[in-house]
Short mmCIF file of C-alpha atoms in Angstrom, two decimals:
data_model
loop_
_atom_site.label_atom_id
_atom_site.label_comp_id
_atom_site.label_asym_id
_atom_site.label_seq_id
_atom_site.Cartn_x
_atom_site.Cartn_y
_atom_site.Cartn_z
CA UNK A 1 6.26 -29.30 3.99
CA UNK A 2 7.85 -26.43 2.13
CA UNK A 3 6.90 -22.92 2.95
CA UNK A 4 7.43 -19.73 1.16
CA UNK A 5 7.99 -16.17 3.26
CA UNK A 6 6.90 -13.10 2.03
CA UNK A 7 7.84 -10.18 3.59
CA UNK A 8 6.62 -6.36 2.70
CA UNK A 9 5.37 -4.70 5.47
CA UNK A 10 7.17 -1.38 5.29
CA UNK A 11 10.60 -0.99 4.14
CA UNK A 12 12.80 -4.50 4.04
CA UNK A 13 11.25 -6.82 1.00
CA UNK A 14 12.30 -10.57 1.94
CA UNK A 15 11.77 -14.18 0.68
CA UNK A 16 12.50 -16.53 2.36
CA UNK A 17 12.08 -20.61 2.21
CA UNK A 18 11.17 -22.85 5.17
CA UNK A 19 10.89 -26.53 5.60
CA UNK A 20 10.31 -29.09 8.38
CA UNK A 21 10.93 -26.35 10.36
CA UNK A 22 14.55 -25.37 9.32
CA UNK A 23 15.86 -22.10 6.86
CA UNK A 24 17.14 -23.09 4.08
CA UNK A 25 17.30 -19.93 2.19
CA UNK A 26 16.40 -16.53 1.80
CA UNK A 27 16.57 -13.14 0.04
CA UNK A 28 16.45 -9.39 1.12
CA UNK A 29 16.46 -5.89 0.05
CA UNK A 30 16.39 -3.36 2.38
CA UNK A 31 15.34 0.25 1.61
CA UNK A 32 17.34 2.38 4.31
CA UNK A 33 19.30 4.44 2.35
CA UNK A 34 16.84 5.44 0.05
CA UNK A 35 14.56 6.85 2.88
CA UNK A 36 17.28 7.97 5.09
CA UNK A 37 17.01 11.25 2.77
CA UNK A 38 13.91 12.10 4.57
CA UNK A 39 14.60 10.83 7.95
CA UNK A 40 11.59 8.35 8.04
CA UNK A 41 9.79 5.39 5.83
CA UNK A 42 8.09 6.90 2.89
CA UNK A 43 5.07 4.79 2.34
CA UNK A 44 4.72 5.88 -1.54
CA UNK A 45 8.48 5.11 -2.17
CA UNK A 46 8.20 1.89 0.16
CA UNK A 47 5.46 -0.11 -2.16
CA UNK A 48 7.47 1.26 -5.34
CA UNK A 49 10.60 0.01 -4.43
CA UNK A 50 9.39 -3.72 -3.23
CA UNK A 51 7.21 -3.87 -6.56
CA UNK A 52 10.81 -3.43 -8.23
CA UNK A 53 12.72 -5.23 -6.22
CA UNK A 54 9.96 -8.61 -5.68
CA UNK A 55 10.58 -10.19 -8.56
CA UNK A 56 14.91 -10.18 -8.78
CA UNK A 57 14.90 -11.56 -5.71
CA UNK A 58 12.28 -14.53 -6.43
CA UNK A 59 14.33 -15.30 -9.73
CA UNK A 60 17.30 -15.30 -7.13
CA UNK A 61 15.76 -17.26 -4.81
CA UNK A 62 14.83 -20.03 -7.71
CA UNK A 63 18.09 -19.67 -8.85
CA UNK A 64 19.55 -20.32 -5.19
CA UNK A 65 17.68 -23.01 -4.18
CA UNK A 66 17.15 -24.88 -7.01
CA UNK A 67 13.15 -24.91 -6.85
CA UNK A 68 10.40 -24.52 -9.10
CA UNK A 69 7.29 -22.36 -8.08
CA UNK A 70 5.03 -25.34 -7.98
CA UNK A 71 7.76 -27.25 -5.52
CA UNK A 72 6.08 -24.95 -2.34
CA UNK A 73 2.85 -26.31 -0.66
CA UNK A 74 2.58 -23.03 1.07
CA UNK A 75 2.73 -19.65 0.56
CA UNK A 76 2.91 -17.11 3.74
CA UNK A 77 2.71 -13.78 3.62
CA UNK A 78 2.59 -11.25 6.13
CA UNK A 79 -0.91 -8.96 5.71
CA UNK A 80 -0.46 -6.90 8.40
CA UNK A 81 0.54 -4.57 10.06
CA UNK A 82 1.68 -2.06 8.17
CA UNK A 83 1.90 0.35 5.43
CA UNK A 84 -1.08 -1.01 3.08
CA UNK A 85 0.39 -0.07 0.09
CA UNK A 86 3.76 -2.21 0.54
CA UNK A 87 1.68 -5.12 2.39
CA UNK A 88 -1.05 -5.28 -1.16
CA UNK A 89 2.41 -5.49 -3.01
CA UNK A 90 3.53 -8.63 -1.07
CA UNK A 91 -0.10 -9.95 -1.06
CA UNK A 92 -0.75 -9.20 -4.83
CA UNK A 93 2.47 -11.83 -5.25
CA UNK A 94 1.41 -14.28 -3.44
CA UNK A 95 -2.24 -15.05 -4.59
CA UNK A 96 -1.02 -14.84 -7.69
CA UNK A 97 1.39 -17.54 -6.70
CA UNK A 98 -1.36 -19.44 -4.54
CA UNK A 99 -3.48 -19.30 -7.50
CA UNK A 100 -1.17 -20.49 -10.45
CA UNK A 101 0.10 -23.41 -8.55
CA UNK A 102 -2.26 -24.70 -6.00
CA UNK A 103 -0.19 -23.80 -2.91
CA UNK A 104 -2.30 -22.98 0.44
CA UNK A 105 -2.31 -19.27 1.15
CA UNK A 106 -1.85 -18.33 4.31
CA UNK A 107 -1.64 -14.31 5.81
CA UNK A 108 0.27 -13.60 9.12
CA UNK A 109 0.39 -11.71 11.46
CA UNK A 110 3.62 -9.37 11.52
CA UNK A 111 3.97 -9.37 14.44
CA UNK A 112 3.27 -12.68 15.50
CA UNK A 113 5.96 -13.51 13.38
CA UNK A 114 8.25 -11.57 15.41
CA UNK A 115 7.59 -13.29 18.52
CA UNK A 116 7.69 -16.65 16.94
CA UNK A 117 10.73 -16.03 14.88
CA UNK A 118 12.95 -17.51 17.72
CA UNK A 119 11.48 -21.04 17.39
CA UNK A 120 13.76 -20.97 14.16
CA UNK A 121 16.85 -21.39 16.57
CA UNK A 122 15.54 -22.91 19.55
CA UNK A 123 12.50 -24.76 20.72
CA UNK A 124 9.37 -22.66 22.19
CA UNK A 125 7.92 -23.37 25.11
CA UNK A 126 4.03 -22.47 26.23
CA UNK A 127 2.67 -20.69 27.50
CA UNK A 128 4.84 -17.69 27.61
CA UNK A 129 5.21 -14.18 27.49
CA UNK A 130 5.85 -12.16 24.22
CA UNK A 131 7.01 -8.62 24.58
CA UNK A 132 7.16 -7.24 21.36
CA UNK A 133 9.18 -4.48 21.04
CA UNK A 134 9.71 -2.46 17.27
CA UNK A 135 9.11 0.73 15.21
CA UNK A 136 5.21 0.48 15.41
CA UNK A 137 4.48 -1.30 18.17
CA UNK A 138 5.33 -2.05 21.65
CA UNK A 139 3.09 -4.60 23.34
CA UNK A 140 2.82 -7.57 25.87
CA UNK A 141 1.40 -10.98 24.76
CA UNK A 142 -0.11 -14.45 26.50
CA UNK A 143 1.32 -17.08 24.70
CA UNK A 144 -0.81 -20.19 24.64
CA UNK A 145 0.32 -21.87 21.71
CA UNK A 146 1.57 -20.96 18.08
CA UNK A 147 -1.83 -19.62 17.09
CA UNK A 148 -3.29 -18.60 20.36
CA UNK A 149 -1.99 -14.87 21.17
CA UNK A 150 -3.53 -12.33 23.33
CA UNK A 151 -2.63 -8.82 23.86
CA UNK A 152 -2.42 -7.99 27.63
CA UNK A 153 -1.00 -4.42 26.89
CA UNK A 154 -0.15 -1.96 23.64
CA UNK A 155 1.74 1.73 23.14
CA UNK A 156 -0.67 4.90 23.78
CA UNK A 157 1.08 6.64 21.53
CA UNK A 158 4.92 6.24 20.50
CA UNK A 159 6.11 2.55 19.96
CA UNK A 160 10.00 2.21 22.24
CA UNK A 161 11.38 2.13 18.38
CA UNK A 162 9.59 5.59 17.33
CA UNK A 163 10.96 6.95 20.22
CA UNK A 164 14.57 6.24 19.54
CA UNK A 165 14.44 7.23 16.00
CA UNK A 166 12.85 10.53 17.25
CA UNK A 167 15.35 10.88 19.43
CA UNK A 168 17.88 9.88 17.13
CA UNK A 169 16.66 12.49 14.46
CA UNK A 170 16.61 15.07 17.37
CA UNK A 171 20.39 14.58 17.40
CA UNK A 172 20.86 14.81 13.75
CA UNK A 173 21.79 10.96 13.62
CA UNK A 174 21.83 9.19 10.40
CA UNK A 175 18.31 7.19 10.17
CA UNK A 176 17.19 4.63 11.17
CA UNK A 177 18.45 5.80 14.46
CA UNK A 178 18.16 3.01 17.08
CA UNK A 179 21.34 1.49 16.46
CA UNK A 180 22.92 4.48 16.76
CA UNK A 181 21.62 5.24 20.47
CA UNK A 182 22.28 1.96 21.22
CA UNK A 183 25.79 2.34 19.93
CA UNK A 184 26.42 5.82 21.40
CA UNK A 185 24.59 4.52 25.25
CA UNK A 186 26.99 1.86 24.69
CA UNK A 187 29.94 4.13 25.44
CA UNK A 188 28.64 6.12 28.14
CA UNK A 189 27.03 5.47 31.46
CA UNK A 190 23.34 5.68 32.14
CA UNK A 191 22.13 8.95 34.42
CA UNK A 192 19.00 7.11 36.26
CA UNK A 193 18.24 10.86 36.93
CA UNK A 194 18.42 12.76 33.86
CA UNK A 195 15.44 11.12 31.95
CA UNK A 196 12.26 9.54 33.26
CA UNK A 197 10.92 6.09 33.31
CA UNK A 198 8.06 6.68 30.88
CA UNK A 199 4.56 5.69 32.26
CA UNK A 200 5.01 3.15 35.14
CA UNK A 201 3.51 4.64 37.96
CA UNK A 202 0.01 3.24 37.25
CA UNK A 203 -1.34 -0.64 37.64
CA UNK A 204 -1.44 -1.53 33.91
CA UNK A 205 0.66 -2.92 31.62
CA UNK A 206 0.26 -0.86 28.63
CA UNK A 207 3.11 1.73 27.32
CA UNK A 208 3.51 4.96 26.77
CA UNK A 209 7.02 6.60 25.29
CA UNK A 210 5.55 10.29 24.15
CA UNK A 211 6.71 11.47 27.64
CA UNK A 212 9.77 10.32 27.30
CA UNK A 213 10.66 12.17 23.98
CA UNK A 214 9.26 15.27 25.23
CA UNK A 215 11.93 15.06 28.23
CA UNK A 216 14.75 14.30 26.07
CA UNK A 217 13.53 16.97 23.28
CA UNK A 218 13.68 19.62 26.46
CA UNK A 219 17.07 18.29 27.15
CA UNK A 220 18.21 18.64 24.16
CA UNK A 221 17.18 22.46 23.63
CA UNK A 222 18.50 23.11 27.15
CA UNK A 223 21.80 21.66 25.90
CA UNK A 224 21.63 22.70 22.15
CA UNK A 225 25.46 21.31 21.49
CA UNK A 226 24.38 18.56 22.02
CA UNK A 227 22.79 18.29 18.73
CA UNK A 228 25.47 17.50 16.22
CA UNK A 229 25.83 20.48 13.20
CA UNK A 230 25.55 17.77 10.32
CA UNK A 231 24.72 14.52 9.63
CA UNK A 232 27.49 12.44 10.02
CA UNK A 233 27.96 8.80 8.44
CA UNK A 234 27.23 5.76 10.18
CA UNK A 235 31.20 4.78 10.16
CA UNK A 236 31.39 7.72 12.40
CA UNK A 237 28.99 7.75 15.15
CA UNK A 238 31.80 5.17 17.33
CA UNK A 239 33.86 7.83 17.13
CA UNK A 240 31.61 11.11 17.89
CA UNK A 241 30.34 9.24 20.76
CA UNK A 242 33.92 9.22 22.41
CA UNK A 243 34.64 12.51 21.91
CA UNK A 244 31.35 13.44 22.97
CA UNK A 245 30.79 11.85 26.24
CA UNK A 246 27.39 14.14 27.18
CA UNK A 247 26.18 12.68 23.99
CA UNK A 248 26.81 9.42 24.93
CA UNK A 249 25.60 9.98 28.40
CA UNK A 250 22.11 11.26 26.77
CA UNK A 251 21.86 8.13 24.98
CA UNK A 252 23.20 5.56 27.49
CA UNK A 253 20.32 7.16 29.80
CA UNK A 254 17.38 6.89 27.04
CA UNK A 255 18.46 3.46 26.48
CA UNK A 256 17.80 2.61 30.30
CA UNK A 257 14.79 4.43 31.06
CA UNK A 258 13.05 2.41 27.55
CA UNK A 259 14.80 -0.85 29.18
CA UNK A 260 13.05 -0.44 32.75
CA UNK A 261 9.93 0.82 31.55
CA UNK A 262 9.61 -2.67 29.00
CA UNK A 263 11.36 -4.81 32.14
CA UNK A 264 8.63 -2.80 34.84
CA UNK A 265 5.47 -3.69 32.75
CA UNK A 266 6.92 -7.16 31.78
CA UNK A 267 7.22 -8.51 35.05
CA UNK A 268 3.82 -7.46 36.05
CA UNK A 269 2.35 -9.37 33.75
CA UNK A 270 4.87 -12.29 34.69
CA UNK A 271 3.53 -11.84 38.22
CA UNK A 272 0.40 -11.70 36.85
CA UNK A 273 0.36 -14.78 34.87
CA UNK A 274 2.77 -16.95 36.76
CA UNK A 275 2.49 -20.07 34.44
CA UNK A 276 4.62 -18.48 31.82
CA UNK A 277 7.49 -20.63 31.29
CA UNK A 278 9.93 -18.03 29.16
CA UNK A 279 9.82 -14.85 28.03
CA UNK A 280 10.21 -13.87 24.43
CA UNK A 281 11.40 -10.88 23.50
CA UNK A 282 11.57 -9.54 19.84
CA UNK A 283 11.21 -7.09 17.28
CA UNK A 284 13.37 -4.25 16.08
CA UNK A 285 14.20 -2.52 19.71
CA UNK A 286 15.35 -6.56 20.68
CA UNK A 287 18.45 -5.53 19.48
CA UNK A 288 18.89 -2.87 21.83
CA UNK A 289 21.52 -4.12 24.05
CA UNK A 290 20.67 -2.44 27.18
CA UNK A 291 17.11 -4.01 26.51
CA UNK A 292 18.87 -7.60 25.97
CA UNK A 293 20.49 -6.94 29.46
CA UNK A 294 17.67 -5.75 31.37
CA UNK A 295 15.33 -8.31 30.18
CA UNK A 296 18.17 -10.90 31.02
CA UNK A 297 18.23 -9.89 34.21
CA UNK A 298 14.31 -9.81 34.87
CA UNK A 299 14.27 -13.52 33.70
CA UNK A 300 16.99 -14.47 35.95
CA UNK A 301 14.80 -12.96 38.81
CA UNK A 302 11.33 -14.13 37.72
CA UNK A 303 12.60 -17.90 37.28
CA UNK A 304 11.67 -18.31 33.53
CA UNK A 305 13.70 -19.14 30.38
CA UNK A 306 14.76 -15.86 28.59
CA UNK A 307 14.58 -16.49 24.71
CA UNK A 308 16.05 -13.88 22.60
CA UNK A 309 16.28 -13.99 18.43
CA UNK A 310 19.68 -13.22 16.90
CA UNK A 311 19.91 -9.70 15.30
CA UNK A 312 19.22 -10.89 12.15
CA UNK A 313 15.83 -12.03 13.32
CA UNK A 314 15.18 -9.34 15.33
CA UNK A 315 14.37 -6.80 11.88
CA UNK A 316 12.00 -7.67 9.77
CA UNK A 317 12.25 -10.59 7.79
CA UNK A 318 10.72 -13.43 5.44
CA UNK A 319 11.98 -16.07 7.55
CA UNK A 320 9.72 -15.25 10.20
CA UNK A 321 6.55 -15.24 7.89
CA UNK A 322 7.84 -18.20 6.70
CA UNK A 323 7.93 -20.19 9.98
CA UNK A 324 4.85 -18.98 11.07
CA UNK A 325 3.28 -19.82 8.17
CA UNK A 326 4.28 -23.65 8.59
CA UNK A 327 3.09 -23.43 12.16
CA UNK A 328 -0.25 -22.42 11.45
CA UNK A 329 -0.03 -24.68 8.04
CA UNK A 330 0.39 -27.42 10.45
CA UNK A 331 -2.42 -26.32 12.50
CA UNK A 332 -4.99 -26.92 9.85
CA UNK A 333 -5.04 -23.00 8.83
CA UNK A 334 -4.94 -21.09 5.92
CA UNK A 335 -7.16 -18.48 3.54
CA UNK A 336 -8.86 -17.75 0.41
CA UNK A 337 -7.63 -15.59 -1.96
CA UNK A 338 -9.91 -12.66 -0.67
CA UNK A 339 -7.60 -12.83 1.93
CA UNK A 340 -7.14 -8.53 2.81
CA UNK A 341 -4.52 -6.78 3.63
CA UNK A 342 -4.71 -4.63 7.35
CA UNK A 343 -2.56 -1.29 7.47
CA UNK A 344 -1.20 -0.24 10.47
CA UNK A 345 -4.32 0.97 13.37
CA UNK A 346 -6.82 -1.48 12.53
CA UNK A 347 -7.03 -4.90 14.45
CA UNK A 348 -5.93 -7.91 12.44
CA UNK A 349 -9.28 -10.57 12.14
CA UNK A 350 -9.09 -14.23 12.98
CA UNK A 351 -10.74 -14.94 9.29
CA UNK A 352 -8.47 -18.37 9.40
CA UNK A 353 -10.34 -21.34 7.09
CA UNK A 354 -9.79 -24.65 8.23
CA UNK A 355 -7.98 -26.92 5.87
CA UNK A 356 -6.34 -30.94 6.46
CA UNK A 357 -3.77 -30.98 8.21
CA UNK A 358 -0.11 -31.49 7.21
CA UNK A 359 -0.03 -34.80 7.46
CA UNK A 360 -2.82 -35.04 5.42
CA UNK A 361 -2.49 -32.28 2.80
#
């Protein structure tokens, strides 16, 4: 079975090509510079940009791989989360595809993909538990199967990845602004007292990451140098950091109190739900290395398998949708074309249509 990965859910537009389970190619244009003007994801510039940029990279694709359009059996694409007007572009693309060649149609979840994206490298075990951690969203999943997710916790308010782009944009960093903590923490050595672990002294496992901005905003104007006078490039954050060591101290310490807070709420669920045999963590802030260490660590003490994506998997990508899409294509799943498109806020509907399976498609 040969699956085709869209990917336009805010600012990255990706193909990607999947089969029996294995990559075997894909394409991707990322928008980062263009939006770095304005320090955040412009949703009007986003959907331009992947309407312009969609159909290079299919021709490129073709081109690549040697395929026709009518060689896929299924077309994924993810139809939410995210900013509607860049997921209708991806969607738009592929029921047009679906439609002019017979291929099954299939929408997934973003974030779903995410936490299945590792199964690309390694073999997935279930149940488990997902902790998704990105821009948008920072939540805790059960893990039953491929297609059986539920959401034991979600953000109140800022995702972990809003947070350190807020943070990041604070400090006049270049955006997007994660890597750049992460880089910057990296040199310097985390203060357990100078920021607080956000929103872990209650019994639940949701997050919240507002309080933490607000004490690292109040830092920062207590400590004005420590906002840098202009914007420097991304070549030279190693270097600031060094010379800068309260900088890096600020960051090193917002790294670790986002790292405990995921780790705190992650292994209450894991004590909660003691039949999880790994935990998955992915998304965006997966990257974060003090998250990849604390997590690590938690696993090691809760007895399960940690599974972590590689960096590339950890943004967001048609690979993933891909995958996913082949795991619920196996399933028997798939949709109409008046499959619809969910923006970020709403809750994404189990509208799945049962087809034949695979092996009998």
């Amino acid at each position: 079975m040969r699956v085709l990965g869209i990917e336009t859910s805010c600012d990255e537009t990706g193909l990607a090509v999947v089969e029996e389970g294995q990559l075997i190619a894909q394409e991707l244009a990322t928008q980062g510079a263009m939006h770095s003007v304005f320090g955040g994801v412009v949703p009007e510039l986003a959907s331009r940009e992947h309407l312009r940029v969609l159909d290079p990279l299919w021709q490129s694709l073709l081109q690549r791989t040697g395929l026709a359009p009518e060689d896929f059996d299924v077309v994924a694409v993810a139809r939410g989360p995210g900013l509607l007007g860049s997921l209708l572009v991806g969607l738009g693309f592929a029921k047009g595809l679906a439609l002019a060649t017979g291929a099954r149609l299939i929408g997934v979840n973003h974030l779903l993909g995410h936490l299945l994206a590792p199964g690309l490298e390694r073999e997935l075990c279930f149940p488990s538990l997902g902790v998704l951690v990105s821009g948008g969203h920072s939540q805790l999943y059960a893990l039953n199967s491929p297609t059986e997710a539920t959401m034991l916790g979600s953000t109140l308010d800022d995702a972990a990845g809003e947070a350190f782009d807020k943070l990041a944009k604070l400090l006049n960093l270049p955006y997007p602004g994660g890597k750049h903590i992460d880089e910057l923490g990296a040199l310097g050595v985390p203060d357990p007292e100078l920021l607080p672990i956000p929103y872990v002294d209650n019994r639940n496992l949701d997050f919240s990451f507002s309080g933490l901005k607000t004490a690292a905003a109040q830092h920062i104007q207590r400590h004005p140098d420590l906002r840098l006078p202009a914007m420097p490039d991304v070549d030279e954050v190693t270097e600031i950091g060094r010379q800068r060591p309260e900088l890096s101290r600020l960051c090193a310490s917002f790294n670790h109190a986002v790292a405990r807070a995921l780790c705190i709420k992650a292994k209450r669920a894991l004590e909660r739900g003691p039949q999880a045999r790994q935990l998955i963590v992915a998304g965006g802030v997966a990257a974060n290395s003090a998250v990849r260490r604390e997590m690590a660590s938690l696993a090691q003490e809760m007895g399960v398998e940690l599974v972590l994506p590689s960096l590339s998997l950890c943004t967001d990508n048609a690979a993933m949708v891909a995958y996913t899409g082949a795991l619920f294509a196996e399933a028997g799943l798939g949709h109409d074309l008046d499959l619809e498109a969910v923006p970020r806020g709403r809750q994404l509907p189990w509208d799945y249509c049962r087809f034949p399976n695979a092996e009998a498609s």
